[in-house]
């Protein structure tokens, strides 16, 4: 079993993006709590990942993923930060299955979260159904933005096109 930083047991690879890889892990220091850990794909992306963590820690919102700890060096010279694991389905899967009423709930929560990000003077640059997970619980369908690509953190963004190609 792979262990990161002598603390996080890797359970599975959840996904990869332009900046980072994300893994589901068990935290040995928190009595086995299941978390996600996000690590930069290369050394030149460390600054962006750290800025993303600091921003998410400040811009908390019920419909944004919650971040926990930042680690500057996790035994291989690379940093990473932990965040909550959101269980559910992508927004498009949920809306296709459950229809208009769920769409309104998801859209309203998404608009509130993005408005909150904008109120902080930031711009989200990668809103699409795969970055919005809808979890079902006793309170209903709760959407969460799980990947927050804040354009304000990307250097030279005026000359770059960012975001997921099918949604540009």
PDB file of C-alpha atoms in Angstrom:
ATOM      1  CA  UNK A   1       0.000   0.000   0.000  1.00  0.00           C
ATOM      2  CA  UNK A   2       1.316   3.429  -0.958  1.00  0.00           C
ATOM      3  CA  UNK A   3       1.673   5.900   1.922  1.00  0.00           C
ATOM      4  CA  UNK A   4       2.154   9.641   1.432  1.00  0.00           C
ATOM      5  CA  UNK A   5       4.084  11.558   4.068  1.00  0.00           C
ATOM      6  CA  UNK A   6       4.053   8.597   6.455  1.00  0.00           C
ATOM      7  CA  UNK A   7       0.469   9.631   7.250  1.00  0.00           C
ATOM      8  CA  UNK A   8      -1.901   9.104   4.326  1.00  0.00           C
ATOM      9  CA  UNK A   9      -2.656   5.602   3.055  1.00  0.00           C
ATOM     10  CA  UNK A  10      -3.649   5.838  -0.611  1.00  0.00           C
ATOM     11  CA  UNK A  11      -6.925   4.021  -1.255  1.00  0.00           C
ATOM     12  CA  UNK A  12      -7.508   5.066  -4.861  1.00  0.00           C
ATOM     13  CA  UNK A  13      -6.711   7.642  -7.503  1.00  0.00           C
ATOM     14  CA  UNK A  14      -9.778   9.873  -7.900  1.00  0.00           C
ATOM     15  CA  UNK A  15      -8.674  11.934 -10.863  1.00  0.00           C
ATOM     16  CA  UNK A  16      -6.215  14.247 -12.537  1.00  0.00           C
ATOM     17  CA  UNK A  17      -6.463  17.767 -13.831  1.00  0.00           C
ATOM     18  CA  UNK A  18      -4.143  20.300 -15.369  1.00  0.00           C
ATOM     19  CA  UNK A  19      -2.598  21.226 -12.016  1.00  0.00           C
ATOM     20  CA  UNK A  20      -2.942  18.231  -9.717  1.00  0.00           C
ATOM     21  CA  UNK A  21      -3.684  14.589  -9.051  1.00  0.00           C
ATOM     22  CA  UNK A  22      -6.281  13.730  -6.408  1.00  0.00           C
ATOM     23  CA  UNK A  23      -6.313  10.578  -4.268  1.00  0.00           C
ATOM     24  CA  UNK A  24      -8.735   9.166  -1.724  1.00  0.00           C
ATOM     25  CA  UNK A  25      -6.684   8.478   1.417  1.00  0.00           C
ATOM     26  CA  UNK A  26      -7.009   7.243   4.983  1.00  0.00           C
ATOM     27  CA  UNK A  27      -5.485   9.674   7.498  1.00  0.00           C
ATOM     28  CA  UNK A  28      -3.524   7.761  10.143  1.00  0.00           C
ATOM     29  CA  UNK A  29      -3.351  10.879  12.348  1.00  0.00           C
ATOM     30  CA  UNK A  30      -7.145  11.309  12.403  1.00  0.00           C
ATOM     31  CA  UNK A  31      -8.200   7.821  13.475  1.00  0.00           C
ATOM     32  CA  UNK A  32      -8.485   6.582   9.901  1.00  0.00           C
ATOM     33  CA  UNK A  33     -10.683   9.411   8.600  1.00  0.00           C
ATOM     34  CA  UNK A  34     -11.202   9.209   4.831  1.00  0.00           C
ATOM     35  CA  UNK A  35     -10.083  12.349   2.991  1.00  0.00           C
ATOM     36  CA  UNK A  36      -8.856  13.390  -0.419  1.00  0.00           C
ATOM     37  CA  UNK A  37      -5.362  14.714  -0.991  1.00  0.00           C
ATOM     38  CA  UNK A  38      -4.484  16.976  -3.897  1.00  0.00           C
ATOM     39  CA  UNK A  39      -0.870  17.054  -5.112  1.00  0.00           C
ATOM     40  CA  UNK A  40       0.711  19.037  -7.957  1.00  0.00           C
ATOM     41  CA  UNK A  41       1.454  17.165 -11.155  1.00  0.00           C
ATOM     42  CA  UNK A  42       4.882  18.837 -11.415  1.00  0.00           C
ATOM     43  CA  UNK A  43       7.202  21.033  -9.370  1.00  0.00           C
ATOM     44  CA  UNK A  44       6.396  24.163 -11.398  1.00  0.00           C
ATOM     45  CA  UNK A  45       2.725  23.935 -10.279  1.00  0.00           C
ATOM     46  CA  UNK A  46       3.449  24.058  -6.536  1.00  0.00           C
ATOM     47  CA  UNK A  47       2.825  27.804  -6.258  1.00  0.00           C
ATOM     48  CA  UNK A  48      -0.593  27.531  -7.929  1.00  0.00           C
ATOM     49  CA  UNK A  49      -1.595  24.625  -5.668  1.00  0.00           C
ATOM     50  CA  UNK A  50      -0.558  26.534  -2.539  1.00  0.00           C
ATOM     51  CA  UNK A  51      -2.449  29.646  -3.664  1.00  0.00           C
ATOM     52  CA  UNK A  52      -5.515  27.505  -4.405  1.00  0.00           C
ATOM     53  CA  UNK A  53      -5.401  26.027  -0.905  1.00  0.00           C
ATOM     54  CA  UNK A  54      -5.001  29.434   0.787  1.00  0.00           C
ATOM     55  CA  UNK A  55      -7.863  30.874  -1.237  1.00  0.00           C
ATOM     56  CA  UNK A  56     -10.203  27.949  -0.556  1.00  0.00           C
ATOM     57  CA  UNK A  57      -9.406  28.143   3.155  1.00  0.00           C
ATOM     58  CA  UNK A  58     -10.541  31.795   3.106  1.00  0.00           C
ATOM     59  CA  UNK A  59     -13.512  31.577   0.699  1.00  0.00           C
ATOM     60  CA  UNK A  60     -15.499  28.921   2.549  1.00  0.00           C
ATOM     61  CA  UNK A  61     -19.066  28.269   1.407  1.00  0.00           C
ATOM     62  CA  UNK A  62     -21.524  25.384   2.012  1.00  0.00           C
ATOM     63  CA  UNK A  63     -21.398  24.451  -1.682  1.00  0.00           C
ATOM     64  CA  UNK A  64     -17.603  24.552  -2.047  1.00  0.00           C
ATOM     65  CA  UNK A  65     -15.427  21.616  -1.070  1.00  0.00           C
ATOM     66  CA  UNK A  66     -13.872  22.033   2.413  1.00  0.00           C
ATOM     67  CA  UNK A  67     -10.083  22.061   2.682  1.00  0.00           C
ATOM     68  CA  UNK A  68      -8.211  20.923   5.784  1.00  0.00           C
ATOM     69  CA  UNK A  69      -4.400  20.805   5.971  1.00  0.00           C
ATOM     70  CA  UNK A  70      -1.594  22.017   3.732  1.00  0.00           C
ATOM     71  CA  UNK A  71       1.711  20.133   3.804  1.00  0.00           C
ATOM     72  CA  UNK A  72       4.737  21.837   2.238  1.00  0.00           C
ATOM     73  CA  UNK A  73       6.694  18.598   1.887  1.00  0.00           C
ATOM     74  CA  UNK A  74       5.169  15.132   1.865  1.00  0.00           C
ATOM     75  CA  UNK A  75       8.362  13.018   1.898  1.00  0.00           C
ATOM     76  CA  UNK A  76       9.153  13.457  -1.798  1.00  0.00           C
ATOM     77  CA  UNK A  77       9.681  17.215  -1.885  1.00  0.00           C
ATOM     78  CA  UNK A  78       6.196  17.834  -3.251  1.00  0.00           C
ATOM     79  CA  UNK A  79       3.408  19.571  -1.319  1.00  0.00           C
ATOM     80  CA  UNK A  80      -0.252  18.687  -1.055  1.00  0.00           C
ATOM     81  CA  UNK A  81      -3.420  19.571   0.764  1.00  0.00           C
ATOM     82  CA  UNK A  82      -6.259  17.553   2.162  1.00  0.00           C
ATOM     83  CA  UNK A  83      -9.909  18.160   1.498  1.00  0.00           C
ATOM     84  CA  UNK A  84     -13.242  16.490   2.097  1.00  0.00           C
ATOM     85  CA  UNK A  85     -14.362  13.599  -0.054  1.00  0.00           C
ATOM     86  CA  UNK A  86     -17.771  14.349  -1.549  1.00  0.00           C
ATOM     87  CA  UNK A  87     -19.805  11.236  -2.330  1.00  0.00           C
ATOM     88  CA  UNK A  88     -22.432  11.468  -5.014  1.00  0.00           C
ATOM     89  CA  UNK A  89     -22.935  11.809  -8.736  1.00  0.00           C
ATOM     90  CA  UNK A  90     -21.985  14.520 -11.185  1.00  0.00           C
ATOM     91  CA  UNK A  91     -24.619  17.181 -11.773  1.00  0.00           C
ATOM     92  CA  UNK A  92     -25.468  15.994 -15.275  1.00  0.00           C
ATOM     93  CA  UNK A  93     -26.136  12.432 -14.049  1.00  0.00           C
ATOM     94  CA  UNK A  94     -28.437  13.648 -11.284  1.00  0.00           C
ATOM     95  CA  UNK A  95     -30.395  16.097 -13.433  1.00  0.00           C
ATOM     96  CA  UNK A  96     -30.844  13.519 -16.214  1.00  0.00           C
ATOM     97  CA  UNK A  97     -32.202  11.017 -13.701  1.00  0.00           C
ATOM     98  CA  UNK A  98     -34.306  13.197 -11.377  1.00  0.00           C
ATOM     99  CA  UNK A  99     -35.424  16.041 -13.619  1.00  0.00           C
ATOM    100  CA  UNK A 100     -36.431  19.681 -13.293  1.00  0.00           C
ATOM    101  CA  UNK A 101     -36.906  19.956  -9.516  1.00  0.00           C
ATOM    102  CA  UNK A 102     -33.370  18.726  -8.850  1.00  0.00           C
ATOM    103  CA  UNK A 103     -32.017  20.931 -11.643  1.00  0.00           C
ATOM    104  CA  UNK A 104     -33.429  24.003  -9.900  1.00  0.00           C
ATOM    105  CA  UNK A 105     -31.841  22.978  -6.586  1.00  0.00           C
ATOM    106  CA  UNK A 106     -28.476  22.304  -8.210  1.00  0.00           C
ATOM    107  CA  UNK A 107     -28.535  25.483 -10.312  1.00  0.00           C
ATOM    108  CA  UNK A 108     -29.506  27.674  -7.348  1.00  0.00           C
ATOM    109  CA  UNK A 109     -26.713  26.274  -5.174  1.00  0.00           C
ATOM    110  CA  UNK A 110     -24.203  26.653  -8.001  1.00  0.00           C
ATOM    111  CA  UNK A 111     -25.220  30.269  -8.587  1.00  0.00           C
ATOM    112  CA  UNK A 112     -24.867  31.034  -4.863  1.00  0.00           C
ATOM    113  CA  UNK A 113     -21.419  29.432  -4.686  1.00  0.00           C
ATOM    114  CA  UNK A 114     -20.149  31.224  -7.788  1.00  0.00           C
ATOM    115  CA  UNK A 115     -21.645  34.536  -6.556  1.00  0.00           C
ATOM    116  CA  UNK A 116     -19.773  34.009  -3.272  1.00  0.00           C
ATOM    117  CA  UNK A 117     -16.527  33.417  -5.189  1.00  0.00           C
ATOM    118  CA  UNK A 118     -17.144  36.560  -7.257  1.00  0.00           C
ATOM    119  CA  UNK A 119     -17.938  38.595  -4.139  1.00  0.00           C
ATOM    120  CA  UNK A 120     -14.396  37.796  -2.985  1.00  0.00           C
ATOM    121  CA  UNK A 121     -13.073  39.338  -6.213  1.00  0.00           C
ATOM    122  CA  UNK A 122     -12.243  35.948  -7.732  1.00  0.00           C
ATOM    123  CA  UNK A 123     -13.276  34.238 -10.967  1.00  0.00           C
ATOM    124  CA  UNK A 124     -13.942  30.498 -11.338  1.00  0.00           C
ATOM    125  CA  UNK A 125     -12.679  29.297 -14.689  1.00  0.00           C
ATOM    126  CA  UNK A 126     -13.826  25.702 -14.931  1.00  0.00           C
ATOM    127  CA  UNK A 127     -17.520  25.287 -14.116  1.00  0.00           C
ATOM    128  CA  UNK A 128     -18.908  22.151 -15.710  1.00  0.00           C
ATOM    129  CA  UNK A 129     -20.997  19.150 -14.586  1.00  0.00           C
ATOM    130  CA  UNK A 130     -18.009  16.968 -13.662  1.00  0.00           C
ATOM    131  CA  UNK A 131     -16.756  19.552 -11.144  1.00  0.00           C
ATOM    132  CA  UNK A 132     -20.153  19.649  -9.416  1.00  0.00           C
ATOM    133  CA  UNK A 133     -21.022  16.604  -7.315  1.00  0.00           C
ATOM    134  CA  UNK A 134     -24.527  16.205  -5.916  1.00  0.00           C
ATOM    135  CA  UNK A 135     -24.741  14.177  -2.727  1.00  0.00           C
ATOM    136  CA  UNK A 136     -28.050  12.856  -1.434  1.00  0.00           C
ATOM    137  CA  UNK A 137     -28.593  13.018   2.299  1.00  0.00           C
ATOM    138  CA  UNK A 138     -31.402  13.511   4.784  1.00  0.00           C
ATOM    139  CA  UNK A 139     -31.649  17.183   3.791  1.00  0.00           C
ATOM    140  CA  UNK A 140     -32.081  16.445   0.096  1.00  0.00           C
ATOM    141  CA  UNK A 141     -29.683  16.963  -2.800  1.00  0.00           C
ATOM    142  CA  UNK A 142     -26.659  19.032  -1.793  1.00  0.00           C
ATOM    143  CA  UNK A 143     -24.414  20.165  -4.671  1.00  0.00           C
ATOM    144  CA  UNK A 144     -20.711  20.811  -4.055  1.00  0.00           C
ATOM    145  CA  UNK A 145     -18.150  22.357  -6.380  1.00  0.00           C
ATOM    146  CA  UNK A 146     -15.239  19.952  -5.966  1.00  0.00           C
ATOM    147  CA  UNK A 147     -12.620  21.531  -8.217  1.00  0.00           C
ATOM    148  CA  UNK A 148     -12.095  25.242  -7.979  1.00  0.00           C
ATOM    149  CA  UNK A 149      -9.927  26.571 -10.796  1.00  0.00           C
ATOM    150  CA  UNK A 150      -9.645  30.203  -9.839  1.00  0.00           C
ATOM    151  CA  UNK A 151      -8.388  32.177 -12.809  1.00  0.00           C
ATOM    152  CA  UNK A 152      -6.903  34.777 -10.507  1.00  0.00           C
ATOM    153  CA  UNK A 153      -4.325  32.184  -9.399  1.00  0.00           C
ATOM    154  CA  UNK A 154      -3.175  31.212 -12.905  1.00  0.00           C
ATOM    155  CA  UNK A 155      -0.161  33.229 -14.079  1.00  0.00           C
ATOM    156  CA  UNK A 156      -0.372  34.874 -17.522  1.00  0.00           C
ATOM    157  CA  UNK A 157      -4.047  34.003 -17.776  1.00  0.00           C
ATOM    158  CA  UNK A 158      -4.734  36.761 -20.298  1.00  0.00           C
ATOM    159  CA  UNK A 159      -2.845  34.767 -22.940  1.00  0.00           C
ATOM    160  CA  UNK A 160      -4.086  31.315 -21.940  1.00  0.00           C
ATOM    161  CA  UNK A 161      -7.384  29.588 -22.553  1.00  0.00           C
ATOM    162  CA  UNK A 162      -8.349  27.614 -19.460  1.00  0.00           C
ATOM    163  CA  UNK A 163     -11.179  25.258 -18.659  1.00  0.00           C
ATOM    164  CA  UNK A 164     -12.527  21.979 -19.969  1.00  0.00           C
ATOM    165  CA  UNK A 165     -12.647  22.038 -23.775  1.00  0.00           C
ATOM    166  CA  UNK A 166     -16.246  20.772 -24.212  1.00  0.00           C
ATOM    167  CA  UNK A 167     -17.511  23.581 -21.955  1.00  0.00           C
ATOM    168  CA  UNK A 168     -15.619  26.572 -23.386  1.00  0.00           C
TER     169      UNK A 168
END
